[in-house]
PDB file of C-alpha atoms in Angstrom:
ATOM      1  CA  UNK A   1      96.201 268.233  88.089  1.00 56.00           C
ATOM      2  CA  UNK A   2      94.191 268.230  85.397  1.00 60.00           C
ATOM      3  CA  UNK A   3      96.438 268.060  82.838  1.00 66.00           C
ATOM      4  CA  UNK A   4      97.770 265.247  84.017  1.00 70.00           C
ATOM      5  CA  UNK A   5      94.706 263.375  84.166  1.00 66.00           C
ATOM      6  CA  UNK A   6      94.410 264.483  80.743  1.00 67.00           C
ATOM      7  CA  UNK A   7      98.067 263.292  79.779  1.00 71.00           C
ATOM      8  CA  UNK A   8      97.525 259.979  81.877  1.00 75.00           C
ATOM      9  CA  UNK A   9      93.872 259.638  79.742  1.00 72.00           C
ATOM     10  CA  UNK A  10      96.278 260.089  76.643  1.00 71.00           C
ATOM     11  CA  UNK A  11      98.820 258.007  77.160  1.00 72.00           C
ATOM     12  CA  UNK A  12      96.133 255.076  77.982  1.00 63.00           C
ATOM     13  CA  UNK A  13      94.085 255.665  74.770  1.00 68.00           C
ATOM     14  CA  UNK A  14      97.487 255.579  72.447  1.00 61.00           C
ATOM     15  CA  UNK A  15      98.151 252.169  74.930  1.00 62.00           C
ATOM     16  CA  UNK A  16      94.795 250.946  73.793  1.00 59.00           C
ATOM     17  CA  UNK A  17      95.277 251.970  69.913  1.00 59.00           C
ATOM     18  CA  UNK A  18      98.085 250.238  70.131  1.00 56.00           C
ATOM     19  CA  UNK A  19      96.633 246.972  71.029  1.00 53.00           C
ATOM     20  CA  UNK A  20      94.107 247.225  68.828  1.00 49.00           C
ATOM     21  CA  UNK A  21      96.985 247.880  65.532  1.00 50.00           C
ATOM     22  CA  UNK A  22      98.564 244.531  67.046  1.00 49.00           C
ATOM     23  CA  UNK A  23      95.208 242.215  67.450  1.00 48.00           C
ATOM     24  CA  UNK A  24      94.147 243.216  63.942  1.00 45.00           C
ATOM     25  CA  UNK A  25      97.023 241.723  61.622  1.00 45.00           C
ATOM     26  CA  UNK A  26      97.269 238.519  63.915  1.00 46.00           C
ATOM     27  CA  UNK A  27      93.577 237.753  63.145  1.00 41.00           C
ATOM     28  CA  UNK A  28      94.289 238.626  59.170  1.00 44.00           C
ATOM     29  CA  UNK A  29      97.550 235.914  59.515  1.00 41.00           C
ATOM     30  CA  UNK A  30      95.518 233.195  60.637  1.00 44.00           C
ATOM     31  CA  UNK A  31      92.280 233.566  58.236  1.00 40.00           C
ATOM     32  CA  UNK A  32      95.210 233.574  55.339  1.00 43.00           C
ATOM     33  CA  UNK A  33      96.908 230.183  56.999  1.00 40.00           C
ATOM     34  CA  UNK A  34      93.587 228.834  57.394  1.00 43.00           C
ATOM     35  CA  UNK A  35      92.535 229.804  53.847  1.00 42.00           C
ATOM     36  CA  UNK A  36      95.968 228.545  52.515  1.00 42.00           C
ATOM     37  CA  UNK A  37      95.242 225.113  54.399  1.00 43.00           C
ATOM     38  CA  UNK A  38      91.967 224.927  52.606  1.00 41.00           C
ATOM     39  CA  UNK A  39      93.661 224.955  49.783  1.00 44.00           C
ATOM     40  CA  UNK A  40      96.388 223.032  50.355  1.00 40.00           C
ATOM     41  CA  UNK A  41      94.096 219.852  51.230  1.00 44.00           C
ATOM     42  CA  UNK A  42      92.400 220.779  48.033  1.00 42.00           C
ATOM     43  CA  UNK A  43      95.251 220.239  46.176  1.00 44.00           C
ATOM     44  CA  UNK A  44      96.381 216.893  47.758  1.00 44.00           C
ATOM     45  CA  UNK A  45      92.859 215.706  46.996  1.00 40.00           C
ATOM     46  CA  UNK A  46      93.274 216.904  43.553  1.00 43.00           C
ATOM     47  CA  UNK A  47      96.630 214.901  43.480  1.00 42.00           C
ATOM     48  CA  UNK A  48      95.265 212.024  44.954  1.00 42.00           C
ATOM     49  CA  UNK A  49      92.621 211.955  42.716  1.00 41.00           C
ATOM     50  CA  UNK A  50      94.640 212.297  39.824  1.00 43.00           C
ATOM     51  CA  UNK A  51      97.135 209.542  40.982  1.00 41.00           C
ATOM     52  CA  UNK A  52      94.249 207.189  41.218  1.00 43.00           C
ATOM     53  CA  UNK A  53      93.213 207.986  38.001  1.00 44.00           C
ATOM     54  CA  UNK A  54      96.336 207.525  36.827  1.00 47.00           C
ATOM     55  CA  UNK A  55      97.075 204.148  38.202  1.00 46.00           C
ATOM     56  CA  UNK A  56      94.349 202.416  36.360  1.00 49.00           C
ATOM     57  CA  UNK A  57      95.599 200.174  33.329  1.00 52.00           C
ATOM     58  CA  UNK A  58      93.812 201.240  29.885  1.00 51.00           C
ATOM     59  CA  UNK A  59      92.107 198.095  28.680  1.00 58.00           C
ATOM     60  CA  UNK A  60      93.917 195.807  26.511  1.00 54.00           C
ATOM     61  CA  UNK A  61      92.241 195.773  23.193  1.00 52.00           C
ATOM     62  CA  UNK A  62      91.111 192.837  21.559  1.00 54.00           C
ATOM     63  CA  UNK A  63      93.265 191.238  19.044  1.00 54.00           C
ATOM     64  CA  UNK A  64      91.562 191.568  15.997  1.00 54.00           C
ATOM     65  CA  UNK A  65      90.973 187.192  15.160  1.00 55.00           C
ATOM     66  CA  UNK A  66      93.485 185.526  12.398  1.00 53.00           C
ATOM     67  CA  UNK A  67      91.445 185.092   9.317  1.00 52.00           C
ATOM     68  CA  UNK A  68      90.309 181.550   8.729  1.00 57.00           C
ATOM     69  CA  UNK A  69      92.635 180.155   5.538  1.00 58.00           C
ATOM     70  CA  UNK A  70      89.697 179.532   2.794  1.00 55.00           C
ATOM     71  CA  UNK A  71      89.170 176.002   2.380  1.00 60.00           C
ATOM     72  CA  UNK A  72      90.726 174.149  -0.720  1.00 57.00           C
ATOM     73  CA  UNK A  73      88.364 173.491  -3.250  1.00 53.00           C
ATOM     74  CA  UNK A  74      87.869 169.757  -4.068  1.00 57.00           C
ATOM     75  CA  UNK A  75      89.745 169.100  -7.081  1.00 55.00           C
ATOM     76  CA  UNK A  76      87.990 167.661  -9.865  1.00 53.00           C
ATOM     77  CA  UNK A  77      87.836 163.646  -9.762  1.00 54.00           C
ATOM     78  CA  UNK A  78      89.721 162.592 -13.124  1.00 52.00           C
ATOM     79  CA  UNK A  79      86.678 160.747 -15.176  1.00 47.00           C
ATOM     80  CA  UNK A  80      87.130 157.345 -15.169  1.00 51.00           C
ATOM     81  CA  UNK A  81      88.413 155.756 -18.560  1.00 49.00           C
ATOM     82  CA  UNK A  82      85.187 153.947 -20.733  1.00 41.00           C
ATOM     83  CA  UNK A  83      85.000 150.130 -19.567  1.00 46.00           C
ATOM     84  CA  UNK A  84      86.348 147.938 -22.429  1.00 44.00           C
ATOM     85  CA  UNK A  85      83.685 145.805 -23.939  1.00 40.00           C
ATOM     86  CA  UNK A  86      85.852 144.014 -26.315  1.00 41.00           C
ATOM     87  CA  UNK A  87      84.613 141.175 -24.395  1.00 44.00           C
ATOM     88  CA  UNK A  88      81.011 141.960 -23.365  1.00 45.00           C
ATOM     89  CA  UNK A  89      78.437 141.450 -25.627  1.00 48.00           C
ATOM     90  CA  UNK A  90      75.981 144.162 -24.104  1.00 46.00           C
ATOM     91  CA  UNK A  91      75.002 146.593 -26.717  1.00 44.00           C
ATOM     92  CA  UNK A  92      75.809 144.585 -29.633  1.00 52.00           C
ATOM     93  CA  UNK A  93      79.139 145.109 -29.173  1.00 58.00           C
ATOM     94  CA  UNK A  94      81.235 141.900 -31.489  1.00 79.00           C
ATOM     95  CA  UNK A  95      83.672 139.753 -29.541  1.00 86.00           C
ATOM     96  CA  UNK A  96      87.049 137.875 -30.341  1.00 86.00           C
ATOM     97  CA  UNK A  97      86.905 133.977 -30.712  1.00 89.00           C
ATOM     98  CA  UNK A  98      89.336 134.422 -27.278  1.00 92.00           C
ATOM     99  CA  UNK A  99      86.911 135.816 -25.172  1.00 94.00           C
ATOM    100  CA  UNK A 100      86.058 134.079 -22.161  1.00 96.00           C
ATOM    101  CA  UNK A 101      84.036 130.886 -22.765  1.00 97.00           C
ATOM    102  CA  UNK A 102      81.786 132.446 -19.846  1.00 96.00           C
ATOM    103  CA  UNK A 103      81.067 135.946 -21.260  1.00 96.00           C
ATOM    104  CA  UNK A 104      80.348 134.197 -24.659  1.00 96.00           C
ATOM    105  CA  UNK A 105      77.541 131.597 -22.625  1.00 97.00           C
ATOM    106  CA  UNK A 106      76.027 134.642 -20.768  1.00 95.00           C
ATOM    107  CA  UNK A 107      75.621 136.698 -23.961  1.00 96.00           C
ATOM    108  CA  UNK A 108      73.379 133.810 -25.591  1.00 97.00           C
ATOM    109  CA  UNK A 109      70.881 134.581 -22.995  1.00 97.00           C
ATOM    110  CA  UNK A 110      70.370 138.678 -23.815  1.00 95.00           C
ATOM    111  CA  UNK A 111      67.067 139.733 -25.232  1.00 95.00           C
ATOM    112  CA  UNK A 112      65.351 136.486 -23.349  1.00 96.00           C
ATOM    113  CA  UNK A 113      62.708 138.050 -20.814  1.00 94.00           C
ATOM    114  CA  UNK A 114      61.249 134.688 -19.479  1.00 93.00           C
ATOM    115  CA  UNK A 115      62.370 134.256 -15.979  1.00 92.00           C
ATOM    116  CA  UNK A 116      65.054 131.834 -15.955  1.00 90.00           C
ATOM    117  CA  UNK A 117      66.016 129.178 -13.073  1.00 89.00           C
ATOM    118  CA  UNK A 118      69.386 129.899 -10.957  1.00 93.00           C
ATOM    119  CA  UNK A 119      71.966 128.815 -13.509  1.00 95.00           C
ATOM    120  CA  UNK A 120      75.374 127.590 -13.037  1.00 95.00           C
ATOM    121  CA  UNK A 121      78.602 127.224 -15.172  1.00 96.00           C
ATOM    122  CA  UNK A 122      80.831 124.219 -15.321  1.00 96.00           C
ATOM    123  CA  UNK A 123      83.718 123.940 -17.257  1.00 97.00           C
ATOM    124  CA  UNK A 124      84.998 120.608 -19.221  1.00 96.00           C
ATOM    125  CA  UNK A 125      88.051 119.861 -17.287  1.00 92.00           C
ATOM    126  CA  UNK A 126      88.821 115.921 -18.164  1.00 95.00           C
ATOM    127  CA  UNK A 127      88.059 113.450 -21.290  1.00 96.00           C
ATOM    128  CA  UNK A 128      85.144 111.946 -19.519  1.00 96.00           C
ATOM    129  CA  UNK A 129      83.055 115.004 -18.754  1.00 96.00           C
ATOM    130  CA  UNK A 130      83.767 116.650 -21.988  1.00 97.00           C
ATOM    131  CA  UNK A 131      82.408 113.137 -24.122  1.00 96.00           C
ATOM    132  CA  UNK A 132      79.089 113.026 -21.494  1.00 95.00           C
ATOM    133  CA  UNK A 133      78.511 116.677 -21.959  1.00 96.00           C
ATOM    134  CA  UNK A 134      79.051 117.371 -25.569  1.00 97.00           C
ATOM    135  CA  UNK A 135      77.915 114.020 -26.957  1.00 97.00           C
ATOM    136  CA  UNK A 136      81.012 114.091 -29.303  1.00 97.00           C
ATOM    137  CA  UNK A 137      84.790 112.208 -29.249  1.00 95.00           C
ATOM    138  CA  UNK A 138      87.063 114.324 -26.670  1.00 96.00           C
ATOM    139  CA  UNK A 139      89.969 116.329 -29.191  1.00 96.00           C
ATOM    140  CA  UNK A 140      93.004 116.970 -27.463  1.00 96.00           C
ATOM    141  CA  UNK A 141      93.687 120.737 -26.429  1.00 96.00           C
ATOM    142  CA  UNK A 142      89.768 121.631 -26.608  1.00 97.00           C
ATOM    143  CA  UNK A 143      87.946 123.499 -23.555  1.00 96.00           C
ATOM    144  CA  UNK A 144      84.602 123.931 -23.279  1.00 97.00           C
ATOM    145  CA  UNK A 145      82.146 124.972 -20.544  1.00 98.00           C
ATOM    146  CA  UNK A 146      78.534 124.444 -19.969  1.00 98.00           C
ATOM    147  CA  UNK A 147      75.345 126.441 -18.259  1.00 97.00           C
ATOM    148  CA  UNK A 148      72.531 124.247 -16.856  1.00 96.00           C
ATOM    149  CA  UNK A 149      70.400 125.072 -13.942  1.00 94.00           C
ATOM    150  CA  UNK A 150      72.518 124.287 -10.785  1.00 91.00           C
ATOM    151  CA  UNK A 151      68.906 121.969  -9.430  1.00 84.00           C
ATOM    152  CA  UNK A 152      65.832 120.322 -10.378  1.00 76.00           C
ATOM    153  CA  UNK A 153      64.564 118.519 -13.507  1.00 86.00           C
ATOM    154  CA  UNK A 154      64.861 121.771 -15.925  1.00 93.00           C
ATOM    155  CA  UNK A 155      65.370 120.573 -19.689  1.00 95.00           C
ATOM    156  CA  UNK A 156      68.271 123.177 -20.670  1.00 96.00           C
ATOM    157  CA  UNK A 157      72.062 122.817 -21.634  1.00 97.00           C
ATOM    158  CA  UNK A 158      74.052 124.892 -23.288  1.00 98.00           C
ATOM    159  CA  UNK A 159      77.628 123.645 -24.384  1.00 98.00           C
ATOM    160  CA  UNK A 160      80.345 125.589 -25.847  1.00 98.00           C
ATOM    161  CA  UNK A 161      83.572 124.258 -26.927  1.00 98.00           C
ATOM    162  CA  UNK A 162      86.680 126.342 -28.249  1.00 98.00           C
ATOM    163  CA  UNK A 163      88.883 123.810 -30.449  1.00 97.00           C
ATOM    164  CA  UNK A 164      92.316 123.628 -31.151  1.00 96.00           C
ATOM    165  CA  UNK A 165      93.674 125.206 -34.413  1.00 93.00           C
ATOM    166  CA  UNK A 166      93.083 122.677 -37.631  1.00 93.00           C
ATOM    167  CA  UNK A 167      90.026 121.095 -36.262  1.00 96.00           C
ATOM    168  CA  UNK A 168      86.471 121.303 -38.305  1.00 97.00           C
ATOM    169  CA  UNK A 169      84.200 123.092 -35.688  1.00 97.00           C
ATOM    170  CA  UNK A 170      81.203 122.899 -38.039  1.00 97.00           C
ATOM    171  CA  UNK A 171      81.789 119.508 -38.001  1.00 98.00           C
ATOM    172  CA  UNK A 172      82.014 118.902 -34.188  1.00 98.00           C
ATOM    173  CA  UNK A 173      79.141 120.943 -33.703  1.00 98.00           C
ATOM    174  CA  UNK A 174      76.833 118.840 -36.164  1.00 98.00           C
ATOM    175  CA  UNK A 175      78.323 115.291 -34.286  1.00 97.00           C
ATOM    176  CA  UNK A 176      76.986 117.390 -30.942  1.00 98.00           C
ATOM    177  CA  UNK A 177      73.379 118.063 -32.159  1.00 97.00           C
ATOM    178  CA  UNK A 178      73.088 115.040 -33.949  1.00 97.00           C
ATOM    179  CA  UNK A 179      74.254 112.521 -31.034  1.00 97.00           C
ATOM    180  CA  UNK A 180      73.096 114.671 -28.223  1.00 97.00           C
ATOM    181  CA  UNK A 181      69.838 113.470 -25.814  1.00 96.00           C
ATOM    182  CA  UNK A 182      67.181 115.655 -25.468  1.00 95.00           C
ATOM    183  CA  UNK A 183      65.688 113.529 -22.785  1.00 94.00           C
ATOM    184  CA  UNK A 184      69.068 112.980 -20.694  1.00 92.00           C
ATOM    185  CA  UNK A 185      66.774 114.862 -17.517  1.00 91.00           C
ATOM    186  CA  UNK A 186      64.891 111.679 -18.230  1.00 85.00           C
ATOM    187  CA  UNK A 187      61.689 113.453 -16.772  1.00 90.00           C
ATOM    188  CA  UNK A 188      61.234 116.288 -18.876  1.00 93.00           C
ATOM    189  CA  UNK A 189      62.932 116.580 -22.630  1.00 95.00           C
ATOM    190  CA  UNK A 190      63.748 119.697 -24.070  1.00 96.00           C
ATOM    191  CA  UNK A 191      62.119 121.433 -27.196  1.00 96.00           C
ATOM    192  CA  UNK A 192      64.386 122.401 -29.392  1.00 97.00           C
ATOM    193  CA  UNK A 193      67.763 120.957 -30.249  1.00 98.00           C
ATOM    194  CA  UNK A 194      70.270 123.310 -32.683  1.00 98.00           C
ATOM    195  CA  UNK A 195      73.719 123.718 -33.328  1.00 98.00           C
ATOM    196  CA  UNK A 196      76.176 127.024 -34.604  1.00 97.00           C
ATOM    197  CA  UNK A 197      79.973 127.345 -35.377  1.00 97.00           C
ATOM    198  CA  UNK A 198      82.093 130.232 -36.391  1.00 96.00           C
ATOM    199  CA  UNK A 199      85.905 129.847 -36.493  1.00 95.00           C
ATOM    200  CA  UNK A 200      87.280 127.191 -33.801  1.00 96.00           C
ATOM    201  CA  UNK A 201      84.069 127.602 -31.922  1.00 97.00           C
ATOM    202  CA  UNK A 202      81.108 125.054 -31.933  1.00 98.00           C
ATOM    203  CA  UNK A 203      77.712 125.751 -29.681  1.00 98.00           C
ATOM    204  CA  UNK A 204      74.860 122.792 -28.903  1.00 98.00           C
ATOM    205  CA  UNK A 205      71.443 124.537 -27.488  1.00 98.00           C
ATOM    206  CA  UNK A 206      68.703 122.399 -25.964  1.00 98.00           C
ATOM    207  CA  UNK A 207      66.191 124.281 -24.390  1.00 97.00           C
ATOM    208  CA  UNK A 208      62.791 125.007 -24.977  1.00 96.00           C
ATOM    209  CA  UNK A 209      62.158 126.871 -28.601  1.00 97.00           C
ATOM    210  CA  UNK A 210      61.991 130.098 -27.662  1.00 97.00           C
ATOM    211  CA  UNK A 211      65.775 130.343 -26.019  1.00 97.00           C
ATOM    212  CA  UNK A 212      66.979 128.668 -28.370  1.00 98.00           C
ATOM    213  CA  UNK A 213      66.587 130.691 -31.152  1.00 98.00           C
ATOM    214  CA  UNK A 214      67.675 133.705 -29.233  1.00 98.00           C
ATOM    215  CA  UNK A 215      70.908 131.845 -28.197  1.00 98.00           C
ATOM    216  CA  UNK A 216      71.688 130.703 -31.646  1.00 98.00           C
ATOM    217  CA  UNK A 217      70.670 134.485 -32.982  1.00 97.00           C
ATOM    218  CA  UNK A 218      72.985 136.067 -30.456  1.00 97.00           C
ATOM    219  CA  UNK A 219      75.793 133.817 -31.359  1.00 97.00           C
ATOM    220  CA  UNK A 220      75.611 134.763 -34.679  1.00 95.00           C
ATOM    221  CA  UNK A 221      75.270 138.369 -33.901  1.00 95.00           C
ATOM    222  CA  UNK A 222      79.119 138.170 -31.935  1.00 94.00           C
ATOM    223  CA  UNK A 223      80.816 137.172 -34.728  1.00 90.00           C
ATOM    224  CA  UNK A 224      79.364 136.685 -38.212  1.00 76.00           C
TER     225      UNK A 224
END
């Protein structure tokens, strides 16, 4: 009897080691699966991670700007030729018996500083104004021009006449200053009275004493 209490006590302690042997690996399987869960979340994380890491566009450097073109450089202005002065008489300068009647009657007046009233030209365009203005017989072909002051009793006239070729124009400046009327203003009568002539040019001054030895010197000066 006793041994087979003793066999029956066996037989239930192997039964029991036996269910021990088979609990033990089970609870080893699922720590591992657990564990290798773990992991494998850890990993998708990692991937996810990376992928959205990966999906994010480098920035587009800027484009380095176009240098600006330098600017031209102004080109140097081409000097301007010297102004002729054949027909000026500023700075002494001589002029041609062709000049313009005009430039000649303007020169007469350089080197006068008195102030002078508004002056205006007039040129002798028929028979009539040419005898009243020059006090001398009209010659056919001539031209002459005068400068007076364009208003009010001022005693001053100066007359210049360009003749045709062949005529005497010492001697149709002399008939101008010795016919001429230094009271024609009728107020007021002018100074001085005087007369010049180079070429086919004749001159008749009457102003006051001053001017007119200026004009006459300037005259003088353009061509003798």
């Amino acid at each position: 009897m006793k041994k087979i209490l003793a066999l029956i006590l066996a037989l239930v302690m192997v039964a029991s080691l036996a269910a021990c042997a088979k609990d033990t690996p089970n609870t080893d399987t699922n720590t591992n699966t657990n564990t290798g869960n773990v992991d494998t979340n850890t990993g998708n994380t990692d991937e996810n991670t990376g992928s959205e890491n990966d999906t994010t566009e480098p920035e587009t450097p800027a484009e380095d700007e176009t240098p600006s073109e330098p600017e031209t450089p102004a080109e140097d202005e081409t000097p301007s030729e010297p102004e002729d002065n054949t027909e000026s008489n500023e700075g002494g300068h001589k002029l041609d018996t062709t000049a313009e009647l005009s430039v000649i009657l303007q020169g007469l007046y350089e080197g006068y500083n008195e102030e002078l009233p508004m002056l205006g030209e007039m040129p002798l365009e028929d028979p009539e104004t040419f005898q009243w203005m020059t006090f001398a017989q009209y010659v056919e072909g001539a031209e002459g021009m005068v400068s007076e002051p364009m208003m009010g009793s001022i005693a001053h006239s100066f007359v210049l006449v360009r003749l045709p070729e062949g005529t005497d124009a010492a001697a149709f400046a002399a008939e101008m200053e010795a016919n001429c009327d230094p009271r024609k203003w009728i107020c007021v009568e002018a100074e001085k009275v005087a007369s010049a002539s180079y070429e086919n040019l004749a001159l008749l001054c009457m102003s006051n004493e001053v001017l007119v030895d200026i004009a006459i010197a300037n005259f003088n000066s353009m061509f003798n």
